[in-house]
């Protein structure tokens, strides 16, 4: 069993005294949790996570941060995560994704659609899934994004969606960022992702990658393989099954799916004008 100490600081609440929570999410993996009074209206939460491997500990820790943030938000004012650390790092992606270049016309084309949907709960929820997370709740943010895509936006993706996916990825990852896109796909290929029918989606993705020729290393078949892997990851997280999932894998799935969801939302809002 691997043990990981964690420390979480949440601001916006003033404790009267230290206390130990009666229960937590993933309680069978959590030990010695203490919530203590911190400086400047903060609470310091410490404890130990113990599971089969270090990456699972990291994923559990991210769930734990969301759990405590929600708990203290019931009482505090503008509660937020100020600090989060583990005594051993997880397997993470290095570097940063590309920041897209946009011009005024692109933004102006979307202003009316954002305004018209601003006070509609359903539309507002759709925009929330593409907004940035706090950086410590990767599984939750990915689960929200994937649920929106697989259950609402595209329950059954077709050739048009696959073409949009290829286009979105090639637009986002060009020049020096092509290597990052290749790394993201490689993470899925090496993950041994097996679906409910015992089909190895990682192996399937590796096979279609080998059949792509020329400089264009991604086509509709590769896009289909990527979505197949992402869907299995999503279903595992939704069911609370973290075996085989690493932070690097979940982060890769999230980063790959985001450009497609953004592109589809942009085109859908334009179609509605």
Short mmCIF file of C-alpha atoms in Angstrom, two decimals:
data_model
loop_
_atom_site.label_atom_id
_atom_site.label_comp_id
_atom_site.label_asym_id
_atom_site.label_seq_id
_atom_site.Cartn_x
_atom_site.Cartn_y
_atom_site.Cartn_z
CA UNK A 1 0.00 0.00 0.00
CA UNK A 2 1.20 3.51 -0.85
CA UNK A 3 0.81 6.31 1.68
CA UNK A 4 0.57 10.00 0.79
CA UNK A 5 0.29 12.90 3.21
CA UNK A 6 -1.86 15.79 2.03
CA UNK A 7 -2.32 19.39 3.10
CA UNK A 8 -5.19 21.57 1.94
CA UNK A 9 -5.81 25.21 2.88
CA UNK A 10 -9.23 26.76 2.26
CA UNK A 11 -9.89 30.45 2.82
CA UNK A 12 -13.12 32.28 3.58
CA UNK A 13 -14.07 30.64 6.86
CA UNK A 14 -13.07 31.12 10.50
CA UNK A 15 -13.07 28.02 12.69
CA UNK A 16 -13.80 28.29 16.40
CA UNK A 17 -11.64 25.26 17.16
CA UNK A 18 -9.87 22.34 15.52
CA UNK A 19 -11.98 19.27 14.74
CA UNK A 20 -11.88 15.85 13.10
CA UNK A 21 -14.50 15.16 10.38
CA UNK A 22 -16.84 12.27 11.16
CA UNK A 23 -16.58 11.05 7.56
CA UNK A 24 -15.13 11.95 4.15
CA UNK A 25 -15.41 10.90 0.54
CA UNK A 26 -13.34 7.73 -0.10
CA UNK A 27 -13.21 7.22 3.67
CA UNK A 28 -11.75 3.73 3.44
CA UNK A 29 -8.59 5.26 1.97
CA UNK A 30 -8.37 8.27 4.29
CA UNK A 31 -6.75 8.37 7.72
CA UNK A 32 -6.02 10.91 10.46
CA UNK A 33 -7.88 13.85 8.91
CA UNK A 34 -7.65 17.02 10.99
CA UNK A 35 -9.22 20.40 10.26
CA UNK A 36 -7.37 23.09 12.17
CA UNK A 37 -7.48 26.87 12.48
CA UNK A 38 -5.22 28.58 9.96
CA UNK A 39 -3.97 32.12 9.51
CA UNK A 40 -6.15 34.93 8.12
CA UNK A 41 -9.52 33.15 8.11
CA UNK A 42 -8.37 29.86 6.68
CA UNK A 43 -8.77 26.24 7.65
CA UNK A 44 -5.87 23.82 7.26
CA UNK A 45 -6.86 20.24 6.45
CA UNK A 46 -4.27 17.49 6.78
CA UNK A 47 -4.36 13.73 6.63
CA UNK A 48 -3.06 10.58 5.02
CA UNK A 49 -4.27 8.73 1.92
CA UNK A 50 -3.44 5.05 1.65
CA UNK A 51 -4.32 3.00 -1.45
CA UNK A 52 -2.81 0.51 -3.88
CA UNK A 53 -0.70 3.01 -5.82
CA UNK A 54 0.51 6.59 -5.77
CA UNK A 55 -1.52 7.77 -8.77
CA UNK A 56 -4.73 6.56 -7.17
CA UNK A 57 -3.76 8.52 -4.06
CA UNK A 58 -3.47 11.65 -6.17
CA UNK A 59 -6.90 11.17 -7.73
CA UNK A 60 -8.43 10.54 -4.31
CA UNK A 61 -6.76 13.71 -3.02
CA UNK A 62 -8.36 15.74 -5.81
CA UNK A 63 -11.78 14.36 -4.89
CA UNK A 64 -11.04 15.25 -1.29
CA UNK A 65 -10.29 18.89 -2.13
CA UNK A 66 -13.66 19.24 -3.86
CA UNK A 67 -15.42 17.51 -0.96
CA UNK A 68 -14.01 19.92 1.63
CA UNK A 69 -14.49 22.98 -0.57
CA UNK A 70 -18.18 22.11 -0.92
CA UNK A 71 -18.48 21.45 2.81
CA UNK A 72 -16.98 24.77 3.90
CA UNK A 73 -18.80 26.68 1.14
CA UNK A 74 -22.03 25.90 2.99
CA UNK A 75 -20.88 28.24 5.77
CA UNK A 76 -18.04 30.45 4.53
CA UNK A 77 -17.82 33.55 2.37
CA UNK A 78 -16.21 33.19 -1.06
CA UNK A 79 -14.43 30.00 -0.01
CA UNK A 80 -11.57 28.99 -2.24
CA UNK A 81 -8.62 26.64 -2.29
CA UNK A 82 -5.51 28.61 -1.37
CA UNK A 83 -3.00 25.78 -1.21
CA UNK A 84 -2.85 22.09 -1.97
CA UNK A 85 0.15 19.81 -1.65
CA UNK A 86 1.07 16.14 -1.48
CA UNK A 87 4.27 14.73 -0.09
CA UNK A 88 4.77 12.68 -3.27
CA UNK A 89 3.92 13.92 -6.76
CA UNK A 90 1.70 12.02 -9.17
CA UNK A 91 2.35 11.22 -12.81
CA UNK A 92 1.58 14.53 -14.53
CA UNK A 93 1.79 16.16 -17.93
CA UNK A 94 4.72 18.52 -18.35
CA UNK A 95 4.40 21.95 -19.90
CA UNK A 96 1.23 23.75 -20.90
CA UNK A 97 -1.31 23.42 -23.70
CA UNK A 98 -1.21 26.00 -26.50
CA UNK A 99 -3.11 29.24 -26.01
CA UNK A 100 -5.19 29.86 -29.16
CA UNK A 101 -4.91 33.14 -31.08
CA UNK A 102 -8.24 34.90 -31.64
CA UNK A 103 -9.23 38.15 -33.30
CA UNK A 104 -12.02 40.62 -32.67
CA UNK A 105 -14.28 39.21 -35.38
CA UNK A 106 -14.16 35.73 -33.89
CA UNK A 107 -15.14 37.10 -30.50
CA UNK A 108 -17.78 39.47 -31.87
CA UNK A 109 -19.39 36.56 -33.73
CA UNK A 110 -20.04 34.89 -30.37
CA UNK A 111 -21.07 37.86 -28.19
CA UNK A 112 -24.74 37.81 -29.11
CA UNK A 113 -24.98 34.09 -28.43
CA UNK A 114 -23.33 34.35 -25.03
CA UNK A 115 -25.65 37.23 -24.13
CA UNK A 116 -28.80 35.45 -25.25
CA UNK A 117 -27.90 32.37 -23.22
CA UNK A 118 -26.59 34.23 -20.19
CA UNK A 119 -29.71 33.90 -18.04
CA UNK A 120 -30.82 30.48 -19.29
CA UNK A 121 -29.80 27.81 -16.74
CA UNK A 122 -29.25 25.06 -19.32
CA UNK A 123 -27.12 27.21 -21.61
CA UNK A 124 -25.17 28.64 -18.68
CA UNK A 125 -24.36 25.11 -17.54
CA UNK A 126 -23.05 24.31 -21.01
CA UNK A 127 -20.60 27.19 -20.87
CA UNK A 128 -19.47 26.25 -17.38
CA UNK A 129 -18.14 22.89 -18.58
CA UNK A 130 -15.52 24.62 -20.75
CA UNK A 131 -14.39 27.10 -18.11
CA UNK A 132 -11.12 26.57 -16.26
CA UNK A 133 -11.00 24.45 -13.14
CA UNK A 134 -9.17 25.31 -9.93
CA UNK A 135 -6.29 23.09 -11.03
CA UNK A 136 -6.82 20.52 -8.29
CA UNK A 137 -10.05 18.88 -9.34
CA UNK A 138 -9.07 17.35 -12.68
CA UNK A 139 -11.31 14.25 -12.38
CA UNK A 140 -14.39 16.35 -11.55
CA UNK A 141 -13.78 18.87 -14.29
CA UNK A 142 -13.14 16.12 -16.83
CA UNK A 143 -16.23 14.22 -15.70
CA UNK A 144 -18.39 17.33 -16.17
CA UNK A 145 -16.97 18.03 -19.63
CA UNK A 146 -17.25 14.40 -20.75
CA UNK A 147 -20.79 14.04 -19.39
CA UNK A 148 -21.88 17.08 -21.37
CA UNK A 149 -20.29 15.74 -24.56
CA UNK A 150 -21.30 12.06 -24.36
CA UNK A 151 -24.73 12.46 -22.80
CA UNK A 152 -26.01 15.74 -24.20
CA UNK A 153 -23.96 17.22 -27.04
CA UNK A 154 -23.06 14.06 -28.98
CA UNK A 155 -24.49 10.81 -27.55
CA UNK A 156 -23.69 9.16 -30.91
CA UNK A 157 -20.85 10.88 -32.72
CA UNK A 158 -20.94 10.66 -36.54
CA UNK A 159 -18.48 11.38 -39.36
CA UNK A 160 -19.20 15.10 -39.13
CA UNK A 161 -18.22 15.17 -35.44
CA UNK A 162 -15.08 13.13 -36.15
CA UNK A 163 -14.12 15.57 -38.90
CA UNK A 164 -14.69 18.47 -36.51
CA UNK A 165 -12.53 16.71 -33.91
CA UNK A 166 -9.63 16.29 -36.34
CA UNK A 167 -9.94 19.92 -37.41
CA UNK A 168 -10.15 21.18 -33.82
CA UNK A 169 -7.03 19.30 -32.75
CA UNK A 170 -4.97 20.32 -35.78
CA UNK A 171 -6.02 23.93 -35.34
CA UNK A 172 -5.11 23.93 -31.65
CA UNK A 173 -1.88 21.94 -31.86
CA UNK A 174 0.24 23.28 -34.67
CA UNK A 175 3.91 24.13 -35.02
CA UNK A 176 5.83 23.52 -31.82
CA UNK A 177 2.71 22.07 -30.14
CA UNK A 178 2.37 19.10 -32.49
CA UNK A 179 4.68 17.13 -30.19
CA UNK A 180 2.36 17.83 -27.26
CA UNK A 181 -0.62 16.50 -29.20
CA UNK A 182 1.37 13.38 -30.03
CA UNK A 183 2.24 12.99 -26.34
CA UNK A 184 -1.43 13.28 -25.32
CA UNK A 185 -2.43 10.58 -27.80
CA UNK A 186 0.53 8.43 -26.73
CA UNK A 187 -0.71 8.54 -23.13
CA UNK A 188 -4.02 7.01 -24.25
CA UNK A 189 -2.24 4.41 -26.41
CA UNK A 190 -0.12 3.21 -23.50
CA UNK A 191 -2.86 3.21 -20.86
CA UNK A 192 -4.42 -0.23 -21.48
CA UNK A 193 -7.97 1.14 -21.49
CA UNK A 194 -10.49 -1.70 -21.62
CA UNK A 195 -14.21 -1.13 -22.14
CA UNK A 196 -17.19 -3.09 -20.79
CA UNK A 197 -17.04 -5.54 -23.72
CA UNK A 198 -13.37 -6.31 -22.93
CA UNK A 199 -12.22 -4.47 -26.03
CA UNK A 200 -8.86 -2.81 -25.45
CA UNK A 201 -9.45 0.73 -26.71
CA UNK A 202 -5.78 1.65 -26.23
CA UNK A 203 -4.71 -1.22 -28.48
CA UNK A 204 -7.32 -0.21 -31.03
CA UNK A 205 -6.02 3.36 -31.03
CA UNK A 206 -2.44 2.13 -31.48
CA UNK A 207 -3.51 0.10 -34.50
CA UNK A 208 -5.25 2.96 -36.28
CA UNK A 209 -2.31 5.26 -35.50
CA UNK A 210 0.00 2.84 -37.33
CA UNK A 211 -2.22 2.98 -40.42
CA UNK A 212 -2.07 6.76 -40.75
CA UNK A 213 0.34 7.81 -43.46
CA UNK A 214 2.04 11.06 -44.33
CA UNK A 215 2.50 14.18 -42.24
CA UNK A 216 -1.12 14.16 -41.12
CA UNK A 217 -0.84 11.75 -38.19
CA UNK A 218 -4.49 12.06 -37.20
CA UNK A 219 -7.59 11.25 -39.26
CA UNK A 220 -11.21 10.28 -38.60
CA UNK A 221 -10.22 6.76 -37.50
CA UNK A 222 -7.70 8.11 -35.01
CA UNK A 223 -10.31 10.60 -33.77
CA UNK A 224 -12.77 7.74 -33.28
CA UNK A 225 -10.15 5.80 -31.33
CA UNK A 226 -9.40 8.80 -29.11
CA UNK A 227 -13.09 9.31 -28.32
CA UNK A 228 -13.42 5.59 -27.57
CA UNK A 229 -10.64 5.83 -24.98
CA UNK A 230 -12.02 9.03 -23.48
CA UNK A 231 -15.49 7.54 -23.11
CA UNK A 232 -14.17 4.52 -21.17
CA UNK A 233 -12.19 6.83 -18.87
CA UNK A 234 -15.32 8.90 -18.28
CA UNK A 235 -17.45 5.85 -17.48
CA UNK A 236 -14.84 4.59 -15.02
CA UNK A 237 -14.71 7.90 -13.16
CA UNK A 238 -18.49 8.19 -13.15
CA UNK A 239 -18.66 4.77 -11.49
CA UNK A 240 -15.92 5.67 -9.00
CA UNK A 241 -13.48 3.09 -10.43
CA UNK A 242 -10.02 4.61 -10.35
CA UNK A 243 -8.00 1.45 -10.99
CA UNK A 244 -5.61 2.07 -13.87
CA UNK A 245 -6.40 5.79 -14.01
CA UNK A 246 -3.57 8.24 -13.46
CA UNK A 247 -3.71 11.99 -13.21
CA UNK A 248 -1.71 12.18 -16.43
CA UNK A 249 -4.26 10.00 -18.23
CA UNK A 250 -7.28 11.98 -17.01
CA UNK A 251 -5.55 15.29 -17.79
CA UNK A 252 -4.73 14.07 -21.31
CA UNK A 253 -8.32 13.00 -21.92
CA UNK A 254 -9.61 16.36 -20.71
CA UNK A 255 -7.16 18.36 -22.82
CA UNK A 256 -7.98 16.34 -25.95
CA UNK A 257 -11.75 16.63 -25.54
CA UNK A 258 -11.91 20.35 -24.70
CA UNK A 259 -11.11 21.74 -28.21
CA UNK A 260 -13.88 19.62 -29.74
CA UNK A 261 -16.51 20.72 -27.22
CA UNK A 262 -15.49 24.36 -27.67
CA UNK A 263 -15.67 24.06 -31.46
CA UNK A 264 -19.07 22.38 -31.39
CA UNK A 265 -20.46 24.98 -28.98
CA UNK A 266 -19.20 27.79 -31.20
CA UNK A 267 -20.71 26.28 -34.35
CA UNK A 268 -23.96 25.41 -32.63
CA UNK A 269 -24.47 28.93 -31.32
CA UNK A 270 -23.71 30.34 -34.76
CA UNK A 271 -26.22 27.96 -36.35
CA UNK A 272 -28.89 29.25 -33.96
CA UNK A 273 -28.50 32.86 -35.04
#
